[in-house]
Amino acid sequence: MTGPNVIPQRPAALKDETLLPFGVWQVLDLVDGTRSVQAIATQLRVSPEQVSRALEQAHTWIDRSVQREQVVTEDTITTVSQCLVSVVGPMGEFIVDDALDELGQNATLAQVLSNIAAQLDEQHLHAFVRQLRAKGLA
């Protein structure tokens, strides 16, 4: 946790198109390398602890965003397959293989997950997302 007198820096991997909760963007919008956590908190009329939590959340969201935009690795595909098999059974491996065949060798995790999600009904999709979250992929 950062203290109230710490001057936070914008995360290097942050892009304008990075999806973040509104409260996190509010904080990051004020991070300019000169304002302290306390100054940001005062301007937003929140506690320094809330600003610190938002900064921590930003790093978590940004790390996930970077991970989703990288080309998938064999380990990631194995994890995605395990998550999907636990939800839909052995057919999950075929769904993942089909997604990879369709998307090609340079597929990102976001593309693979989007392709798989399009093939699942709502109930299975929610269960799949829970599995992915448990593995740190969603």
mmCIF file of C-alpha atoms in Angstrom, residues 50-121:
data_model
loop_
_atom_site.group_PDB
_atom_site.id
_atom_site.type_symbol
_atom_site.label_atom_id
_atom_site.label_comp_id
_atom_site.label_asym_id
_atom_site.label_seq_id
_atom_site.Cartn_x
_atom_site.Cartn_y
_atom_site.Cartn_z
ATOM 1 C CA GLN A 50 -9.259 4.541 -1.443
ATOM 2 C CA VAL A 51 -6.717 6.120 -3.780
ATOM 3 C CA SER A 52 -4.141 3.466 -2.826
ATOM 4 C CA ARG A 53 -6.681 0.692 -3.467
ATOM 5 C CA ALA A 54 -7.523 2.205 -6.859
ATOM 6 C CA LEU A 55 -3.826 2.310 -7.757
ATOM 7 C CA GLU A 56 -3.432 -1.339 -6.765
ATOM 8 C CA GLN A 57 -6.513 -2.257 -8.815
ATOM 9 C CA ALA A 58 -5.089 -0.359 -11.773
ATOM 10 C CA HIS A 59 -1.958 -2.489 -11.749
ATOM 11 C CA THR A 60 -4.027 -5.692 -11.543
ATOM 12 C CA TRP A 61 -6.296 -4.639 -14.433
ATOM 13 C CA ILE A 62 -3.374 -3.438 -16.554
ATOM 14 C CA ASP A 63 -1.402 -6.649 -15.970
ATOM 15 C CA ARG A 64 -4.426 -8.660 -17.094
ATOM 16 C CA SER A 65 -4.885 -6.430 -20.126
ATOM 17 C CA VAL A 66 -1.267 -6.925 -21.157
ATOM 18 C CA GLN A 67 -1.631 -10.670 -20.652
ATOM 19 C CA ARG A 68 -4.772 -10.803 -22.825
ATOM 20 C CA GLU A 69 -3.036 -8.990 -25.692
ATOM 21 C CA GLN A 70 -0.018 -11.293 -25.805
ATOM 22 C CA VAL A 71 0.148 -14.231 -28.182
ATOM 23 C CA VAL A 72 -1.030 -17.323 -26.336
ATOM 24 C CA THR A 73 1.522 -19.805 -25.091
ATOM 25 C CA GLU A 74 1.182 -23.568 -24.803
ATOM 26 C CA ASP A 75 0.859 -23.214 -21.016
ATOM 27 C CA THR A 76 -1.945 -20.692 -21.390
ATOM 28 C CA ILE A 77 -3.763 -22.904 -23.891
ATOM 29 C CA THR A 78 -3.439 -25.848 -21.518
ATOM 30 C CA THR A 79 -4.946 -23.780 -18.702
ATOM 31 C CA VAL A 80 -7.783 -22.504 -20.910
ATOM 32 C CA SER A 81 -8.488 -26.078 -22.044
ATOM 33 C CA GLN A 82 -8.565 -27.332 -18.460
ATOM 34 C CA CYS A 83 -10.981 -24.570 -17.478
ATOM 35 C CA LEU A 84 -13.268 -25.280 -20.406
ATOM 36 C CA VAL A 85 -13.167 -29.069 -19.947
ATOM 37 C CA SER A 86 -14.173 -28.615 -16.311
ATOM 38 C CA VAL A 87 -17.265 -26.744 -17.542
ATOM 39 C CA VAL A 88 -18.357 -28.561 -20.712
ATOM 40 C CA GLY A 89 -16.512 -31.875 -20.484
ATOM 41 C CA PRO A 90 -14.144 -33.416 -23.052
ATOM 42 C CA MET A 91 -15.714 -31.375 -25.853
ATOM 43 C CA GLY A 92 -13.863 -28.377 -24.376
ATOM 44 C CA GLU A 93 -10.571 -29.530 -25.916
ATOM 45 C CA PHE A 94 -12.142 -29.562 -29.376
ATOM 46 C CA ILE A 95 -13.610 -26.088 -28.873
ATOM 47 C CA VAL A 96 -10.173 -24.722 -27.942
ATOM 48 C CA ASP A 97 -8.511 -26.517 -30.875
ATOM 49 C CA ASP A 98 -11.119 -25.134 -33.269
ATOM 50 C CA ALA A 99 -10.597 -21.612 -31.924
ATOM 51 C CA LEU A 100 -6.841 -21.901 -32.422
ATOM 52 C CA ASP A 101 -7.277 -23.296 -35.939
ATOM 53 C CA GLU A 102 -9.603 -20.461 -36.846
ATOM 54 C CA LEU A 103 -7.440 -17.707 -35.349
ATOM 55 C CA GLY A 104 -4.005 -18.915 -36.401
ATOM 56 C CA GLN A 105 -0.632 -19.019 -34.683
ATOM 57 C CA ASN A 106 -0.512 -15.383 -33.597
ATOM 58 C CA ALA A 107 -3.798 -15.452 -31.700
ATOM 59 C CA THR A 108 -3.968 -13.421 -28.508
ATOM 60 C CA LEU A 109 -5.591 -14.663 -25.339
ATOM 61 C CA ALA A 110 -8.374 -12.097 -25.821
ATOM 62 C CA GLN A 111 -9.114 -13.442 -29.309
ATOM 63 C CA VAL A 112 -9.117 -17.068 -28.148
ATOM 64 C CA LEU A 113 -11.383 -16.353 -25.187
ATOM 65 C CA SER A 114 -13.746 -14.300 -27.332
ATOM 66 C CA ASN A 115 -13.974 -17.090 -29.899
ATOM 67 C CA ILE A 116 -14.699 -19.666 -27.185
ATOM 68 C CA ALA A 117 -17.230 -17.413 -25.433
ATOM 69 C CA ALA A 118 -19.210 -17.059 -28.663
ATOM 70 C CA GLN A 119 -19.736 -20.837 -28.664
ATOM 71 C CA LEU A 120 -21.043 -21.129 -25.099
ATOM 72 C CA ASP A 121 -24.506 -20.581 -23.696
#
